mmCIF file of C-alpha atoms in Angstrom:
data_model
loop_
_atom_site.group_PDB
_atom_site.id
_atom_site.type_symbol
_atom_site.label_atom_id
_atom_site.label_comp_id
_atom_site.label_asym_id
_atom_site.label_seq_id
_atom_site.Cartn_x
_atom_site.Cartn_y
_atom_site.Cartn_z
ATOM 1 C CA MET I 234 21.731 -7.281 12.463
ATOM 2 C CA ARG I 235 19.628 -5.953 15.700
ATOM 3 C CA GLU I 236 16.487 -7.974 16.424
ATOM 4 C CA PRO I 237 13.357 -6.379 16.068
ATOM 5 C CA HIS I 238 12.440 -4.241 19.235
ATOM 6 C CA PRO I 239 8.758 -4.657 20.306
ATOM 7 C CA ILE I 240 6.374 -2.002 19.923
ATOM 8 C CA GLU I 241 4.029 -0.938 22.989
ATOM 9 C CA LEU I 242 0.718 -0.115 21.626
ATOM 10 C CA SER I 243 -0.778 3.365 22.410
ATOM 11 C CA GLY I 244 -3.535 3.394 24.996
ATOM 12 C CA THR I 245 -5.687 5.841 22.761
ATOM 13 C CA PHE I 246 -4.964 6.562 19.129
ATOM 14 C CA VAL I 247 -3.362 9.462 18.591
ATOM 15 C CA THR I 248 -5.142 12.799 16.916
ATOM 16 C CA ARG I 249 -4.399 16.028 15.505
ATOM 17 C CA GLY I 250 -5.041 17.475 19.312
ATOM 18 C CA ASP I 251 -2.752 15.079 20.923
ATOM 19 C CA ASP I 252 0.716 16.598 21.646
ATOM 20 C CA ARG I 253 1.648 13.004 20.379
ATOM 21 C CA TRP I 254 1.000 13.990 16.739
ATOM 22 C CA ARG I 255 3.395 14.212 14.197
ATOM 23 C CA ASP I 256 5.964 12.501 15.568
ATOM 24 C CA ASP I 257 8.815 11.733 13.040
ATOM 25 C CA ARG I 258 9.407 8.192 14.309
ATOM 26 C CA TRP I 259 5.810 7.250 13.848
ATOM 27 C CA TYR I 260 3.983 9.652 11.260
ATOM 28 C CA GLY I 261 5.117 10.181 8.215
ATOM 29 C CA ARG I 262 4.136 9.813 4.010
ATOM 30 C CA TYR I 263 4.568 6.505 3.665
ATOM 31 C CA ARG I 264 4.258 4.308 0.873
ATOM 32 C CA LEU I 265 2.953 0.634 2.560
ATOM 33 C CA TRP I 266 3.555 -2.875 1.284
ATOM 34 C CA PHE I 267 1.902 -5.833 3.094
ATOM 35 C CA PRO I 268 3.809 -8.410 2.173
ATOM 36 C CA GLN I 269 1.260 -11.914 3.477
ATOM 37 C CA VAL I 270 3.530 -14.395 3.870
ATOM 38 C CA SER I 271 1.078 -17.262 6.032
ATOM 39 C CA PRO I 272 -1.571 -18.501 5.250
ATOM 40 C CA TRP I 273 -1.979 -16.719 1.692
ATOM 41 C CA PRO I 274 1.672 -15.191 0.071
ATOM 42 C CA ASP I 275 1.075 -12.150 -1.986
ATOM 43 C CA PRO I 276 3.548 -9.254 -2.097
ATOM 44 C CA HIS I 277 1.134 -6.527 -1.301
ATOM 45 C CA TRP I 278 -2.084 -7.561 -0.190
ATOM 46 C CA THR I 279 -2.277 -9.374 3.249
ATOM 47 C CA PHE I 280 -5.239 -11.137 3.874
ATOM 48 C CA VAL I 281 -6.549 -12.338 7.061
ATOM 49 C CA ARG I 282 -9.791 -14.392 7.793
ATOM 50 C CA VAL I 283 -12.011 -13.304 10.453
ATOM 51 C CA ARG I 284 -13.538 -16.229 12.806
ATOM 52 C CA PRO I 285 -17.285 -17.095 11.337
ATOM 53 C CA GLY I 286 -19.434 -15.010 13.590
ATOM 54 C CA TRP I 287 -17.408 -12.122 14.354
ATOM 55 C CA ARG I 288 -18.332 -9.784 11.288
ATOM 56 C CA SER I 289 -20.379 -7.796 13.455
ATOM 57 C CA LEU I 290 -17.991 -7.044 15.820
ATOM 58 C CA VAL I 291 -15.441 -5.961 12.909
ATOM 59 C CA GLU I 292 -17.940 -3.864 11.023
ATOM 60 C CA GLU I 293 -18.580 -2.242 15.022
ATOM 61 C CA THR I 294 -15.003 -1.175 15.731
ATOM 62 C CA LEU I 295 -14.141 -0.541 12.101
ATOM 63 C CA SER I 296 -17.248 2.329 12.514
ATOM 64 C CA VAL I 297 -16.197 3.445 16.224
ATOM 65 C CA VAL I 298 -12.589 3.719 14.985
ATOM 66 C CA ALA I 299 -13.873 5.988 11.734
ATOM 67 C CA THR I 300 -15.428 7.923 14.285
ATOM 68 C CA GLU I 301 -12.508 8.297 16.726
ATOM 69 C CA VAL I 302 -10.090 9.178 14.296
ATOM 70 C CA PRO I 303 -12.197 11.194 11.424
ATOM 71 C CA ARG I 304 -9.138 13.072 9.949
ATOM 72 C CA GLN I 305 -7.442 9.508 9.243
ATOM 73 C CA LYS I 306 -8.301 9.358 5.586
ATOM 74 C CA THR I 307 -6.507 6.961 4.412
ATOM 75 C CA TRP I 308 -7.491 3.434 6.278
ATOM 76 C CA PRO I 309 -5.766 0.604 4.768
ATOM 77 C CA VAL I 310 -7.755 -2.085 5.944
ATOM 78 C CA ARG I 311 -11.082 -3.174 4.445
ATOM 79 C CA LEU I 312 -13.597 -5.945 5.538
ATOM 80 C CA LEU I 313 -14.198 -8.131 2.318
ATOM 81 C CA ASN I 314 -16.580 -11.241 1.834
ATOM 82 C CA GLN I 315 -15.409 -14.056 -1.185
ATOM 83 C CA LYS I 316 -18.985 -13.930 -2.634
ATOM 84 C CA VAL I 317 -19.750 -10.317 -2.428
ATOM 85 C CA HIS I 318 -16.089 -8.876 -3.223
ATOM 86 C CA GLY I 319 -14.372 -12.009 -4.787
ATOM 87 C CA ARG I 320 -14.006 -11.342 -7.785
ATOM 88 C CA GLY I 321 -14.309 -7.790 -8.200
ATOM 89 C CA TRP I 322 -10.954 -7.436 -6.302
ATOM 90 C CA GLY I 323 -9.618 -10.895 -7.663
ATOM 91 C CA PHE I 324 -9.269 -13.193 -4.736
ATOM 92 C CA ASP I 325 -10.752 -16.807 -4.260
ATOM 93 C CA LEU I 326 -9.716 -17.892 -0.747
ATOM 94 C CA GLY I 327 -12.258 -20.031 0.555
ATOM 95 C CA SER I 328 -15.477 -20.397 1.056
ATOM 96 C CA PRO I 329 -18.176 -18.004 -0.183
ATOM 97 C CA ASP I 330 -19.489 -17.065 3.184
ATOM 98 C CA ALA I 331 -15.991 -16.170 4.300
ATOM 99 C CA ASP I 332 -14.906 -12.449 5.576
ATOM 100 C CA TYR I 333 -11.754 -10.932 5.205
ATOM 101 C CA LEU I 334 -9.668 -8.173 6.172
ATOM 102 C CA CYS I 335 -7.376 -7.236 3.778
ATOM 103 C CA LEU I 336 -4.867 -4.651 4.516
ATOM 104 C CA GLU I 337 -3.722 -2.498 1.109
ATOM 105 C CA GLN I 338 -2.381 0.718 0.125
ATOM 106 C CA LEU I 339 -5.479 1.798 -2.046
ATOM 107 C CA SER I 340 -4.099 5.232 -2.669
ATOM 108 C CA ASP I 341 -0.153 6.009 -3.434
ATOM 109 C CA ILE I 342 1.034 7.507 -0.704
ATOM 110 C CA CYS I 343 -0.701 7.256 3.005
ATOM 111 C CA TYR I 344 0.070 9.993 5.298
ATOM 112 C CA ILE I 345 -0.918 7.854 8.574
ATOM 113 C CA ASP I 346 0.460 7.748 12.304
ATOM 114 C CA MET I 347 1.529 4.021 12.193
ATOM 115 C CA ARG I 348 0.724 3.806 16.238
ATOM 116 C CA ASN I 349 -2.876 3.942 14.754
ATOM 117 C CA LEU I 350 -2.716 1.381 12.255
ATOM 118 C CA HIS I 351 -1.057 -1.392 15.389
ATOM 119 C CA LYS I 352 -3.969 -0.406 17.613
ATOM 120 C CA LEU I 353 -6.769 -0.885 15.124
ATOM 121 C CA ILE I 354 -4.975 -4.280 14.310
ATOM 122 C CA ASP I 355 -4.741 -4.961 17.969
ATOM 123 C CA LEU I 356 -8.759 -4.040 18.470
ATOM 124 C CA LEU I 357 -9.286 -6.415 15.193
ATOM 125 C CA ALA I 358 -6.889 -9.437 16.706
ATOM 126 C CA PRO I 359 -10.013 -11.284 18.510
ATOM 127 C CA ALA I 360 -11.967 -11.415 15.313
ATOM 128 C CA MET I 361 -8.903 -12.813 13.348
ATOM 129 C CA GLU I 362 -7.756 -16.201 12.398
ATOM 130 C CA ASP I 363 -3.853 -16.719 13.401
ATOM 131 C CA ALA I 364 -1.089 -14.866 10.800
ATOM 132 C CA HIS I 365 1.823 -13.710 9.974
ATOM 133 C CA PHE I 366 2.795 -10.403 8.060
ATOM 134 C CA PHE I 367 4.705 -8.160 7.367
ATOM 135 C CA VAL I 368 4.409 -4.116 7.010
ATOM 136 C CA TYR I 369 7.035 -2.327 4.916
ATOM 137 C CA SER I 370 7.526 1.124 4.439
ATOM 138 C CA ALA I 371 8.910 2.639 1.194
ATOM 139 C CA GLY I 372 8.683 6.129 2.332
ATOM 140 C CA ASP I 373 10.033 9.400 0.728
ATOM 141 C CA GLY I 374 13.214 9.542 3.236
ATOM 142 C CA LEU I 375 15.986 7.614 4.117
ATOM 143 C CA ASP I 376 14.410 6.372 7.381
ATOM 144 C CA ARG I 377 13.058 2.847 6.558
ATOM 145 C CA TRP I 378 11.178 0.218 8.820
ATOM 146 C CA VAL I 379 9.525 -2.869 8.724
ATOM 147 C CA ASP I 380 6.759 -4.365 11.179
ATOM 148 C CA GLU I 381 6.149 -7.805 11.782
ATOM 149 C CA VAL I 382 2.873 -9.180 12.731
ATOM 150 C CA HIS I 383 2.267 -12.031 14.708
ATOM 151 C CA ILE I 384 -2.152 -12.420 14.975
ATOM 152 C CA ARG I 385 -2.066 -15.557 17.742
ATOM 153 C CA ASP I 386 -4.871 -16.898 19.914
ATOM 154 C CA GLY I 387 -6.615 -13.343 19.208
ATOM 155 C CA ARG I 388 -3.776 -11.668 20.260
ATOM 156 C CA SER I 389 -1.163 -9.025 18.381
ATOM 157 C CA ILE I 390 2.367 -9.082 18.673
ATOM 158 C CA VAL I 391 4.201 -6.567 16.784
ATOM 159 C CA ALA I 392 7.950 -5.905 16.328
ATOM 160 C CA ARG I 393 9.805 -3.349 14.015
ATOM 161 C CA TRP I 394 13.050 -3.375 12.345
ATOM 162 C CA THR I 395 14.754 0.143 11.312
ATOM 163 C CA VAL I 396 17.468 0.874 9.231
ATOM 164 C CA GLU I 397 18.541 4.785 8.789
ATOM 165 C CA GLY I 398 20.732 6.202 6.790
ATOM 166 C CA GLU I 399 22.286 4.695 3.429
ATOM 167 C CA ALA I 400 22.090 1.196 4.818
ATOM 168 C CA TRP I 401 19.021 0.729 3.400
ATOM 169 C CA ALA I 402 20.093 1.382 0.133
ATOM 170 C CA ASP I 403 21.874 -2.145 -0.291
ATOM 171 C CA PHE I 404 18.768 -4.042 0.062
ATOM 172 C CA PRO I 405 19.487 -7.250 -1.243
ATOM 173 C CA ALA I 406 22.974 -7.461 1.036
ATOM 174 C CA LEU I 407 20.326 -6.524 4.251
ATOM 175 C CA CYS I 408 17.960 -9.005 2.813
ATOM 176 C CA ALA I 409 20.435 -12.166 3.079
ATOM 177 C CA GLU I 410 21.672 -10.880 6.225
ATOM 178 C CA LEU I 411 18.484 -10.890 7.632
ATOM 179 C CA ALA I 412 17.391 -14.293 6.339
ATOM 180 C CA GLY I 413 20.513 -15.763 7.986
ATOM 181 C CA ASN I 414 19.868 -14.535 10.901
ATOM 182 C CA ARG I 415 16.740 -16.348 10.785
ATOM 183 C CA ALA I 416 17.281 -19.420 8.531
ATOM 184 C CA GLY I 417 14.467 -21.522 10.196
ATOM 185 C CA ASP I 418 12.169 -19.073 9.914
ATOM 186 C CA GLU I 419 10.039 -20.014 6.776
ATOM 187 C CA ALA I 420 7.791 -17.279 6.704
ATOM 188 C CA PHE I 421 10.359 -14.964 6.928
ATOM 189 C CA GLY I 422 12.435 -16.278 4.381
ATOM 190 C CA ARG I 423 9.762 -15.682 2.015
ATOM 191 C CA PHE I 424 9.320 -12.321 3.392
ATOM 192 C CA VAL I 425 12.965 -11.627 2.203
ATOM 193 C CA THR I 426 12.687 -13.247 -0.735
ATOM 194 C CA CYS I 427 9.308 -11.348 -1.713
ATOM 195 C CA LEU I 428 11.346 -7.807 -0.734
ATOM 196 C CA SER I 429 14.524 -8.856 -2.627
ATOM 197 C CA ASP I 430 12.346 -9.566 -5.515
ATOM 198 C CA GLN I 431 10.637 -5.785 -5.859
#
């Protein structure tokens, strides 16, 4: 099995006026899962804690992005606070004053250019504590991919596995193959187990 290939981040957000718009390798009708494997395992949500004192930067970044990409109606990123949102959203991860970035697909499907999501994660990375999570596409076509995201020391690293055609139909075998190739990686093993159980 091939290793994931690194993703080069786009210099700017991709919008409808851009000649890169609707590139089928990046734009599609997705059902996205965000399995978080570290530090809080969950099959659908990713919670990444915001570093203390960085909430205002996150709010400003999200506001600027909403202006720059006005037609991106479904940003699967929310800024949540334990005290304000914890009970309603059903999470209890830390102290009442703790802020989190939550990645979750709130709608059934998501029309999004994934380069924009990668860029948003990169812009927010300085405000995030270290994390390791995956974005899994369960879209309508045969083309499928898994993006692996590492946040380390305020920087993001994204890599992608792409599997095309009928190979994806035999997903348990693919998971076993991937797990064998990265047997020493606990986080990856938990991710494969999570998807194998779906």
